[in-house]
Coordinates of C-alpha atoms and ligand atoms in Angstrom, one line a residue:
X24 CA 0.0 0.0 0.0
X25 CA 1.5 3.3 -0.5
X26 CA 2.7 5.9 2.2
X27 CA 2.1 8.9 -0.2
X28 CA -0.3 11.5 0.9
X29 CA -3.0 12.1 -1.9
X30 CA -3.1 15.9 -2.8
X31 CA -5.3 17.8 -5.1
X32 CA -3.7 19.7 -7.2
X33 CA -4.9 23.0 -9.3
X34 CA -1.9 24.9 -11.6
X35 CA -4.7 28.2 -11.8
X36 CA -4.4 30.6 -14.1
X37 CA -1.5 33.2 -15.3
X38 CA 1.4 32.2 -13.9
X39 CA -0.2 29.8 -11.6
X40 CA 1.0 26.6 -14.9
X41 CA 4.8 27.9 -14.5
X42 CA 5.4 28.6 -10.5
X43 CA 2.7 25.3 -9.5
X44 CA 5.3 23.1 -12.2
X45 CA 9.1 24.6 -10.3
X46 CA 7.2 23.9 -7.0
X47 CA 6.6 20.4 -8.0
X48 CA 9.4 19.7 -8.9
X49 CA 11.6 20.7 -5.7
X50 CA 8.5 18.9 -3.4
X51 CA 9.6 15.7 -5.9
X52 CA 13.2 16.8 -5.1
X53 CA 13.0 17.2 -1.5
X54 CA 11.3 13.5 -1.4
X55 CA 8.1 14.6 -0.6
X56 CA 5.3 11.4 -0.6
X57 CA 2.7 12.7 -2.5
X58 CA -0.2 11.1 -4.6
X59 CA -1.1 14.1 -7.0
X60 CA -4.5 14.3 -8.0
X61 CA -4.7 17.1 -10.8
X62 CA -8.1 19.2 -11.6
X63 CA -8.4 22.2 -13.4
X64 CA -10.4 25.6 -12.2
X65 CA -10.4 29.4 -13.0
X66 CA -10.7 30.9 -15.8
X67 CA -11.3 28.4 -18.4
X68 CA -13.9 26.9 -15.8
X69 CA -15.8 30.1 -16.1
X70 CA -15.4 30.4 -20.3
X71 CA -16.9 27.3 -20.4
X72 CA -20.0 28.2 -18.9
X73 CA -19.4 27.4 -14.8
X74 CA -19.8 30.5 -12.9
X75 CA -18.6 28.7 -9.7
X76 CA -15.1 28.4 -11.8
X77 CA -14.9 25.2 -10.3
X78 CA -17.0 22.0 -11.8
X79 CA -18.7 19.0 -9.4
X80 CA -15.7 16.5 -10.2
X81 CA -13.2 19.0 -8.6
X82 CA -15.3 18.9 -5.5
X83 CA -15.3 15.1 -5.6
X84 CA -11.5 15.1 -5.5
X85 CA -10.9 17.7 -3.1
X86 CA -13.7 15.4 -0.8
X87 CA -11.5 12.3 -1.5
X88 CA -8.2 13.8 -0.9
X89 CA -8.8 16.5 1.5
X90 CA -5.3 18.3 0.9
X91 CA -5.7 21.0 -1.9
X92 CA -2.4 22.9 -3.4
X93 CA -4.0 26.0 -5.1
X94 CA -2.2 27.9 -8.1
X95 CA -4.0 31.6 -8.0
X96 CA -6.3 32.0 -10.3
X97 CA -8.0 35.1 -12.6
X98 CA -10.6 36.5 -11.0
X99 CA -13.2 37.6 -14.2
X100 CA -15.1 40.9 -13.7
X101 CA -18.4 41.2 -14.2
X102 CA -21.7 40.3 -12.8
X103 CA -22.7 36.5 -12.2
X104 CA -18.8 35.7 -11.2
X105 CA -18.0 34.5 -8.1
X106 CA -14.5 35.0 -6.0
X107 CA -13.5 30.9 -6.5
X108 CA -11.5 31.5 -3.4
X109 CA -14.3 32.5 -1.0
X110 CA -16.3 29.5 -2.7
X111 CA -13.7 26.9 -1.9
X112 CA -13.5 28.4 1.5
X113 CA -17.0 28.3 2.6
X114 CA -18.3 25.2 1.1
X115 CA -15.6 23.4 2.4
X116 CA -15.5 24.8 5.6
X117 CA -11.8 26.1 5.9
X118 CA -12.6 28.2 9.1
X119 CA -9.1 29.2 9.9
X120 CA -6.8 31.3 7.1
X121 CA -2.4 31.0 8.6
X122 CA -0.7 33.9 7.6
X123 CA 3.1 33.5 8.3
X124 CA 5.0 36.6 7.2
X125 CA 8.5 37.2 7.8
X126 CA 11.3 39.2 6.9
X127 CA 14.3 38.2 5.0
X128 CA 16.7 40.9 5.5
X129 CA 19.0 41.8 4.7
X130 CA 18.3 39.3 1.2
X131 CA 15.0 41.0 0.6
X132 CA 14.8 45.0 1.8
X133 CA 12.5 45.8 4.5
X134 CA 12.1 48.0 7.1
X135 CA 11.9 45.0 10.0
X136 CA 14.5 42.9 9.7
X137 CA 14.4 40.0 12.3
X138 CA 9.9 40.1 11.6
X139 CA 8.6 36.5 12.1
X140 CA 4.8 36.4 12.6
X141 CA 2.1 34.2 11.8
X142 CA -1.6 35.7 11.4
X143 CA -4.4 33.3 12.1
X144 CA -7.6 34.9 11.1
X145 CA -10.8 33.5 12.1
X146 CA -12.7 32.9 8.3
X147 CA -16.1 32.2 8.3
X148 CA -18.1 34.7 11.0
X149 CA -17.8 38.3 12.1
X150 CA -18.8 41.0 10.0
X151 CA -17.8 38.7 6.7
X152 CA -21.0 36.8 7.5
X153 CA -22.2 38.9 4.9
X154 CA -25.8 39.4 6.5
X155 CA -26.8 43.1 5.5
X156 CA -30.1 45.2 5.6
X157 CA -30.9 48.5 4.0
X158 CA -33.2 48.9 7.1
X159 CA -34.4 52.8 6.5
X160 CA -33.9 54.9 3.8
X161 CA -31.0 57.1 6.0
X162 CA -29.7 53.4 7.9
X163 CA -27.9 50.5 7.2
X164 CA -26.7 47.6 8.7
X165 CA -24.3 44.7 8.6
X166 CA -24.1 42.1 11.3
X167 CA -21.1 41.0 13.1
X168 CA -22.1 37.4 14.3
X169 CA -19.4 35.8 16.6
X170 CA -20.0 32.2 17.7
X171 CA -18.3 30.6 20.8
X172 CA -17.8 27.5 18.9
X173 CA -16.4 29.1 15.7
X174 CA -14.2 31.1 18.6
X175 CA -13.1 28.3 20.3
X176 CA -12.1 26.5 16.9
X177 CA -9.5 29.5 15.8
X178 CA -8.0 29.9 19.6
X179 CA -7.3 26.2 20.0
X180 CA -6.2 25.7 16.4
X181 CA -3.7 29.0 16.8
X182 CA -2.6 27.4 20.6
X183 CA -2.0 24.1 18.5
X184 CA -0.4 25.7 15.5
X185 CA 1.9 27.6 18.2
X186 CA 2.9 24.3 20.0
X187 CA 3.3 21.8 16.7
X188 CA 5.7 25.1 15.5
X189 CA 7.6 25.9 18.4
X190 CA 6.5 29.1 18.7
X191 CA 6.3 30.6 22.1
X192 CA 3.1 33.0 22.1
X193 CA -0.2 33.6 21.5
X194 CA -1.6 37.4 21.1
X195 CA -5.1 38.4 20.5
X196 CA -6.8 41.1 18.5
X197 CA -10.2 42.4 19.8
X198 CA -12.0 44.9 20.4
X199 CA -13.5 44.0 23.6
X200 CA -13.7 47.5 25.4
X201 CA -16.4 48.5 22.8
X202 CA -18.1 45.4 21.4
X203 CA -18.2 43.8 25.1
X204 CA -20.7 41.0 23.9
X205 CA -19.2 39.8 20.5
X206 CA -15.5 40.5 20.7
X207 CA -15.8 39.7 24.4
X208 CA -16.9 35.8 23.9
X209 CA -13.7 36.1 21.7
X210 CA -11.6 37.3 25.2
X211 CA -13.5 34.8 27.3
X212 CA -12.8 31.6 25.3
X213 CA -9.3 33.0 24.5
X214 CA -8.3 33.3 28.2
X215 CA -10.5 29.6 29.2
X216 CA -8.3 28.2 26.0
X217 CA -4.8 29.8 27.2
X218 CA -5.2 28.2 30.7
X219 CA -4.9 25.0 29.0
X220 CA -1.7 25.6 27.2
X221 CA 1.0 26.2 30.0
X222 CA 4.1 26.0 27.1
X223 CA 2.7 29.0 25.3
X224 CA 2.5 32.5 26.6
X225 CA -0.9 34.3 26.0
X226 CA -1.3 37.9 25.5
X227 CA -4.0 40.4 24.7
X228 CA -4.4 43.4 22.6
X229 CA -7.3 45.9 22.0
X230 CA -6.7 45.7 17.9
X231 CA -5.9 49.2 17.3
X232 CA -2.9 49.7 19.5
X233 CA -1.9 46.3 18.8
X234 CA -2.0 47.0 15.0
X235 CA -0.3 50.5 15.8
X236 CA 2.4 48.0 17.7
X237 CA 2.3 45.4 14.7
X238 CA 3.2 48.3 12.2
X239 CA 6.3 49.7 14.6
X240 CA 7.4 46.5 16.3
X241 CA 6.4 43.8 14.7
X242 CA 9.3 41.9 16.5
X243 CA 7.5 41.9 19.7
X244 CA 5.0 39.5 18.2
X245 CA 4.7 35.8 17.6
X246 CA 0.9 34.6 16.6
X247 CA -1.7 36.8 16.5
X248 CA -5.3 35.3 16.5
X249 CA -7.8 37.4 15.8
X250 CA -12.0 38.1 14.1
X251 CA -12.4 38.0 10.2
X252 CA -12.4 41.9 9.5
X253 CA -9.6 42.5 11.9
X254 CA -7.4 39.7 10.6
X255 CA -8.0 40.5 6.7
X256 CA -7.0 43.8 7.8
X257 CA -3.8 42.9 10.3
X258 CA -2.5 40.2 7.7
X259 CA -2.0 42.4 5.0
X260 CA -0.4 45.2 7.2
X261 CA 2.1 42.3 8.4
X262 CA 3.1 41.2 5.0
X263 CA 3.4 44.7 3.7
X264 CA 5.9 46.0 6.3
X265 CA 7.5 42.5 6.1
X266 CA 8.6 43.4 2.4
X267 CA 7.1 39.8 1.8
X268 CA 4.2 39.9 0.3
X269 CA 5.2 38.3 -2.8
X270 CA 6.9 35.5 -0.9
X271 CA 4.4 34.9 1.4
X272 CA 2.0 31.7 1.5
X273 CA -1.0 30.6 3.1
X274 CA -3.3 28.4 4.3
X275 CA -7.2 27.6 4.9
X276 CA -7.6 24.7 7.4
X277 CA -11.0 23.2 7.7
X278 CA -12.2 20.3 9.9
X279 CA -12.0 17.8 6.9
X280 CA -9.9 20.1 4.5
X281 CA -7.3 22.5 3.6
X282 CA -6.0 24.7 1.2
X283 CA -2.5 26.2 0.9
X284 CA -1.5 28.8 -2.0
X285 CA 0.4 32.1 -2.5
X286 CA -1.0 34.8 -1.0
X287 CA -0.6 37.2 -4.4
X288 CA -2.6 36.5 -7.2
X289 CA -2.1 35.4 -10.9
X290 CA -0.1 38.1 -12.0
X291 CA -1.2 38.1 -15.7
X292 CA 0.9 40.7 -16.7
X293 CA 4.1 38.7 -16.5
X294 CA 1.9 35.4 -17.1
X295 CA 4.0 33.2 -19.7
X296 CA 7.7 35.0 -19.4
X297 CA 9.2 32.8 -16.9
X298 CA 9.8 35.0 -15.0
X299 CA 7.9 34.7 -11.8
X300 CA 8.7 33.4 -8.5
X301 CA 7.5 30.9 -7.3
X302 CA 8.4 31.5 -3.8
X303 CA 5.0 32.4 -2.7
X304 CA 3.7 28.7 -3.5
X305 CA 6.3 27.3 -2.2
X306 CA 5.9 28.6 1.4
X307 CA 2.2 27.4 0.9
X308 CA 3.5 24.3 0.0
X309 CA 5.5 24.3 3.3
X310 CA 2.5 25.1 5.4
X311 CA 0.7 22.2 3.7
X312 CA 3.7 19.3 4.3
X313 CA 3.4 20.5 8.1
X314 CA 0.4 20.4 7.9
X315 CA 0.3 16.5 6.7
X316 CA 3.1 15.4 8.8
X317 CA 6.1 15.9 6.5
X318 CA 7.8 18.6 8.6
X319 CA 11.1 16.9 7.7
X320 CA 10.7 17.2 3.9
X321 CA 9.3 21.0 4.8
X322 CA 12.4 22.0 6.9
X323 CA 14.5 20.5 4.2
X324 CA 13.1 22.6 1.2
X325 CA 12.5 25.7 3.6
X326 CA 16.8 25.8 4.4
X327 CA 17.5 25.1 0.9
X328 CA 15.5 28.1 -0.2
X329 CA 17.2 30.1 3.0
X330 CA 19.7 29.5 1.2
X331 CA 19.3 30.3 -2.3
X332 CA 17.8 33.6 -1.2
X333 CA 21.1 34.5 0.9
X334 CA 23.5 33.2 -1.9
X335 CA 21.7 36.4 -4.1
X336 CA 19.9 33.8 -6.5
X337 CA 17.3 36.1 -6.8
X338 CA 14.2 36.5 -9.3
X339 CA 13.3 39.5 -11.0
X340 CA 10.6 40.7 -8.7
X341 CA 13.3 41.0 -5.5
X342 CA 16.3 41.3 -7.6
X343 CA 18.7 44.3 -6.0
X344 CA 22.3 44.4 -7.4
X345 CA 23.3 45.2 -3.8
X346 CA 22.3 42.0 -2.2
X347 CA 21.7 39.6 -5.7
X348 CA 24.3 37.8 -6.9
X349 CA 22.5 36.2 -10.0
X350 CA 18.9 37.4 -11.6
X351 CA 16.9 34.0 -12.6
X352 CA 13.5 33.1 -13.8
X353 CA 11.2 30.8 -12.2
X354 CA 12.8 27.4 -13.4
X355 CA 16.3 28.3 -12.5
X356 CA 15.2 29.2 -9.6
X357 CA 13.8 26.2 -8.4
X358 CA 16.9 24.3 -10.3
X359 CA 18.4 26.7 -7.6
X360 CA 16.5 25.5 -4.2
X361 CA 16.8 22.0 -5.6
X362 CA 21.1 22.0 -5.8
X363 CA 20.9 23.5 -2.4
X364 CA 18.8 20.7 -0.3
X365 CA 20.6 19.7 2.5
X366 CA 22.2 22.6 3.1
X367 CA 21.1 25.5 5.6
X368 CA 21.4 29.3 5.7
X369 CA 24.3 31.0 7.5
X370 CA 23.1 34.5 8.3
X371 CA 18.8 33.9 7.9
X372 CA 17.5 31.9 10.9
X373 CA 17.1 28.4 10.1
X374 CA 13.6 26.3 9.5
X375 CA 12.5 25.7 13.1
X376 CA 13.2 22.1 12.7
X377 CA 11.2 19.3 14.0
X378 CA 7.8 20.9 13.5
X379 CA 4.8 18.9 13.7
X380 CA 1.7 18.7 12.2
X381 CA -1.0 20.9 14.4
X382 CA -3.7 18.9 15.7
X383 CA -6.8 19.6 14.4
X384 CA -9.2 21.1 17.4
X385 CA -11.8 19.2 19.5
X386 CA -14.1 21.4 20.9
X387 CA -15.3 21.0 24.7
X388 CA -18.7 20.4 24.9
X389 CA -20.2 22.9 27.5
X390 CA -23.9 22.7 28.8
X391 CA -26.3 25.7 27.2
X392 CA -26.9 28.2 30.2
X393 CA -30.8 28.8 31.1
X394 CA -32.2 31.9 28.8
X395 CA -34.9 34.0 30.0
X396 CA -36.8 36.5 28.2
X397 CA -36.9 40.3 29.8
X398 CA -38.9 41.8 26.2
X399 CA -37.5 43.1 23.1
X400 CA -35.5 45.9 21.2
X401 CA -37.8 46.7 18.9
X402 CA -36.6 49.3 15.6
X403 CA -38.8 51.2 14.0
X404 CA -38.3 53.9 10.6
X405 CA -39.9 56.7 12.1
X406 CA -39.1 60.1 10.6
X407 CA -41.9 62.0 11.4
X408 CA -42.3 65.8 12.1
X409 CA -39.2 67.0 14.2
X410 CA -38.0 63.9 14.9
X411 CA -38.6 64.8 19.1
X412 CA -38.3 61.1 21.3
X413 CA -40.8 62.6 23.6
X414 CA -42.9 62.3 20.8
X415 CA -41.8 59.0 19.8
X416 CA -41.8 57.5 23.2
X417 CA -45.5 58.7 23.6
X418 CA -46.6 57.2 20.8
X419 CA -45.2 53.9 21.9
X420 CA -46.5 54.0 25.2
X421 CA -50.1 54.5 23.9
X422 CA -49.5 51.9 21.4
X423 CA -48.4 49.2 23.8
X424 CA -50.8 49.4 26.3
X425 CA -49.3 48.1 29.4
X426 CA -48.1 44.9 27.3
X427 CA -44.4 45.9 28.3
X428 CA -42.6 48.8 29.7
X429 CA -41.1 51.1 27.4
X430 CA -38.0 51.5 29.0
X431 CA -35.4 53.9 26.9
X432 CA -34.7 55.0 23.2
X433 CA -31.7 55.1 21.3
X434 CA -30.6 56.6 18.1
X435 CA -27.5 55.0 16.7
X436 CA -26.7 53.2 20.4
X437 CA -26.9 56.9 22.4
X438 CA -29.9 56.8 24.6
X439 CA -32.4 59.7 23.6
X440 CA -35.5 59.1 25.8
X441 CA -35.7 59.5 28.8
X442 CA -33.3 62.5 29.5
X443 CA -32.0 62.8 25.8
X444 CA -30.1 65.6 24.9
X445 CA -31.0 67.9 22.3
X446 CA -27.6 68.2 20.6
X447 CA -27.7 64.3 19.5
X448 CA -28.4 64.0 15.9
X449 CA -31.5 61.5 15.2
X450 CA -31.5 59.3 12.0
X451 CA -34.7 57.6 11.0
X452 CA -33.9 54.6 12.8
X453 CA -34.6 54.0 17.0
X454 CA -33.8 51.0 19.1
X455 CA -37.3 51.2 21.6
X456 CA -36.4 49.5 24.5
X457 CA -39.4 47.4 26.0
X458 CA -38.2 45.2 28.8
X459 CA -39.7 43.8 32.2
X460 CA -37.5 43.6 35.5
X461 CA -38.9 40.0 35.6
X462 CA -38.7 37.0 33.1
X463 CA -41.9 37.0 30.8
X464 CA -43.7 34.8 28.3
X465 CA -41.5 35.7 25.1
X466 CA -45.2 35.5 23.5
X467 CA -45.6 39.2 24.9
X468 CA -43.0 40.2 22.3
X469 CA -45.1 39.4 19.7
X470 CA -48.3 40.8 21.3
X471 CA -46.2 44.2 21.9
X472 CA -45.3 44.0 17.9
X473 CA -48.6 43.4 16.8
X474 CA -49.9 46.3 18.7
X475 CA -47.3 48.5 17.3
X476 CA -47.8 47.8 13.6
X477 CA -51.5 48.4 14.4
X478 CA -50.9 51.6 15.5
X479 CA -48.9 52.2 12.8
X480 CA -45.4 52.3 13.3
X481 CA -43.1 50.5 10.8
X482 CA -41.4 47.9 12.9
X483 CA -37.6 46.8 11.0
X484 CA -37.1 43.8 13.5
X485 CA -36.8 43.0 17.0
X486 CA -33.6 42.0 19.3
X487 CA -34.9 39.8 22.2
X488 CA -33.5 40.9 25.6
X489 CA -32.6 37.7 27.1
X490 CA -30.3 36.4 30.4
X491 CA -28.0 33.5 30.5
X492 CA -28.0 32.2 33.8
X493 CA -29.2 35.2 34.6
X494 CA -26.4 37.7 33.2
X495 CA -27.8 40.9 30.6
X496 CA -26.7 39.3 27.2
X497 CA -27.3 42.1 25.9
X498 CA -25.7 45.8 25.8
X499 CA -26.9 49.3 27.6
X500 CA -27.4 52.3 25.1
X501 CA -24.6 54.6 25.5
X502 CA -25.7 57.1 28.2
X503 CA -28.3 54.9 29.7
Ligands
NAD625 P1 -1.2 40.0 -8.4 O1 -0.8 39.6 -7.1 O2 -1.5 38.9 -9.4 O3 -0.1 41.0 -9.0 C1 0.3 42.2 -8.4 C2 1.7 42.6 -8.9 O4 2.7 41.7 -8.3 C3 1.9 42.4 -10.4 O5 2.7 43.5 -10.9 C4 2.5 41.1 -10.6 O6 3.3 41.0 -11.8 C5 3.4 41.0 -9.3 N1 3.5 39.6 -8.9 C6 2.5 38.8 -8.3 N2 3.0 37.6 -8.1 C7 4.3 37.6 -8.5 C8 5.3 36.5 -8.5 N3 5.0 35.3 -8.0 N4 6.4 36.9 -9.1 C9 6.7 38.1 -9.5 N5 5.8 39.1 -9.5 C10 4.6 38.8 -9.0 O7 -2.5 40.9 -8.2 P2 -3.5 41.6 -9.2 O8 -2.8 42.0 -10.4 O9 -4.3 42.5 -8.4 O10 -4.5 40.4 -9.5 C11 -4.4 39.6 -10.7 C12 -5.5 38.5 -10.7 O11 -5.2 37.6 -9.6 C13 -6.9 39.1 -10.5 O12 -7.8 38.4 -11.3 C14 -7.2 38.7 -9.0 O13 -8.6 38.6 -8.8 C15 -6.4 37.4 -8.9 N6 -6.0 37.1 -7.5 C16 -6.1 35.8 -7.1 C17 -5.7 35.4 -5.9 C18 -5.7 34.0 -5.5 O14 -6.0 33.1 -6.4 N7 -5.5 33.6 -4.2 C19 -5.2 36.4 -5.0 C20 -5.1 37.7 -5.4 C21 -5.6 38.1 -6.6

């Protein structure tokens, strides 16, 4: 029976073909075990008539293999097209996207020499959720949905991906102070998942001095985990000031699946020239034989390529006649990584040797805590005459008859009614909060809605005010 691994592998489009064929080769070189499986996706995909860019047999072999080595591929513009790598992502499930950006100074010119930092971005919730409402005709809204199993998954898997790489911490990237509910579950399961990881530090940063810290000292930093929009946002930043954003890779790890590629994209306007590196691949490559259990054959490749880097075998896209000894295109470069296995760099740090493949996580079950209903938020569109709350809240009072209490009013989260103050602007759109001091029957929430649209008011949706074992979970208006 054979050891090989079975991979999926798609070349993509541009210069996907010519980078996806050196990387091949040195993974052949470096004796990696692999069972290639090859489909084909992108742009020809769409042509043909598949606006997924990807057809069912592709799926079947990324099911049966599970391991997916992605060349980029074109994105077409127009209507009707979707992103192939956000399709890939969510239908399989790859809920955590590894970022590892580091510098390679003084080889390739940056401005933070000695930067090693992996980002691991949380892929599937937050504000990428993509659940939006044009809910007046001044006020929108998008909503950030953070799950404390979806949490859990990116913590542990970062905690595991720190210990199975040897490195040493773990910070995270929240806003906590502000979104207390959302982006606090992610500070809550982030310290209970810490506690169980003695051999790596744990640290916390509100996002935007960590970023601020990221940008100036990015050497203070290890892994970062962190929320979808925050992480799209923090991974770029790292690679930019890394100089490394054409080198860098990546990968998508799912429960079942994973996908590794280069982080830029297919660069059609060298497409076909030879001339591209194929670096970027290659360190998603690297992510993905960790990821299988081949962290030898990974350390091997990663010092050979230390070390065509530092011996100036450069391609054209980081060739400097300061540092580069020799400009090459994108097979003699890989000729080059391929003469130099077994050998390690002098001056770059070395591969961390030894690394592991992360374990996958397995979440603790946890027993749901006891809800209770207090009443509702309920928004209304209610632009009418001067706008007053007084007014507003009157109406609602008469409206509910008793049902509920109308307890405050908020315009864009600051409390208006009672006690408003009459510099705060009002849009068209007011949180009325109706809530008992005692649990209710959540059946008076719908009996308070009813009465409202009888009266007239335009009612967008309701929030229910609940407890969890008898804690708010929900927030207080600003002011209230
Ligand atoms: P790009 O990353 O393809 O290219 C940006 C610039 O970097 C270009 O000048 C290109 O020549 C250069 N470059 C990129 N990779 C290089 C390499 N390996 N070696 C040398 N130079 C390299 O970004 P773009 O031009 O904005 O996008 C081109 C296409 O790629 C678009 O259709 C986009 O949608 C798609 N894209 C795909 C992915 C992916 O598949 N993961 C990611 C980003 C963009």
């Amino acid at each position: 029976m054979s050891t090989h691994t079975p991979i999926t592998v798609a070349r993509g489009d541009g210069i996907g073909p010519e980078i996806t064929d050196a990387v091949l080769r040195i993974l052949d070189a470096a004796g990696a075990s692999l069972d290639i499986e090859e489909i084909t996706i992108g742009e020809s995909v769409w042509n043909a008539g598949h606006p997924a860019g990807i057809t069912p047999d592709c799926w079947d072999s990324l099911r049966r293999t599970k391991v997916f080595l992605k060349g980029p591929v074109t994105t077409p513009y127009g209507k009707g097209v979707k992103s192939l790598n956000v399709t890939v992502r969510k239908s399989l499930g790859l809920y955590a996207n590894v970022r590892p950006v580091r510098a390679y100074a003084p080889f390739v010119r940056t401005k933070h020499p000695g930067m090693d930092v992996v980002v691991v971005r949380e892929n599937e919730e937050d504000l990428y959720a993509g659940i939006e409402h044009r809910q007046t005709d001044e006020v929108r809204q998008c909503l950030k949905l953070v799950s404390r199993p979806g949490t859990e998954r990116i913590v542990r898997y970062a905690f595991e991906f720190a210990r199975s790489q040897g490195r040493k911490k773990v910070a995270s990237f929240v806003k906590d102070n502000i979104m207390k509910i959302t982006d606090g579950l992610f500070t809550e399961v982030f310290e209970e998942v810490a506690a169980e990881y003695d051999d790596v530090e744990k640290e916390r940063y509100i996002v935007d001095i960590g970023s601020a810290l990221l940008a100036d000292r990015p050497g203070m930093f290890d892994v970062i985990v962190t929320t979808n929009l925050y992480g799209d946002i923090i991974s770029d930043i790292a690679a930019q000031i890394a100089g490394s954003v054409g080198l860098a890779g990546s990968a998508n790890i799912g429960d079942s699946c994973a996908m590794f590629e280069a982080v830029h994209g297919s660069a059609p306007d060298i497409a076909g020239q030879g001339i591209a590196n194929p670096s970027g691949l290659l360190n998603g490559a690297l992510l993905m034989l960790r990821h299988i259990g081949q962290g030898d054959v990974a350390t091997k490749v990663e010092n050979a390529w230390l070390k065509t880097l530092e011996d100036g075998v450069h391609t054209g896209d980081i060739y400097d006649a300061t540092v580069s000894s020799e400009r090459v295109g994108t097979a003699a470069f890989a000729d080059a990584v391929i003469a130099r296995l077994g050998q390690e760099p002098s001056t770059l740090p070395k591969a961390r040797a030894g690394t592991g493949a992360p374990s996958l996580p397995v979440l603790k079950p946890r027993p749901p805590q006891v809800k209770k209903h207090l009443g509702a938020d309920v928004f209304v569109d209610w632009a009418e005459g001067e706008r007053s709350p007084d007014a507003l809240a009157q109406g609602l009072i008469a409206a509910a008859d008793g049902v509920l209490p109308l307890i405050m009013i908020s315009n864009r989260g600051v409390k208006v009614w009672p006690d408003g103050m009459p510099e705060t602007f009002c849009t068209d759109h007011w949180r009325c909060r109706f809530q008992a001091e005692e649990p209710i029957d959540s059946k008076k929430v719908g009996v308070l809605i009813s009465r409202l649209i009888d009266a007239g008011f335009d009612v967008i949706k309701h929030e229910g005010l609940c407890t969890f074992d008898g804690q708010p979970g929900f927030s207080r208006g600003q002011g209230q």
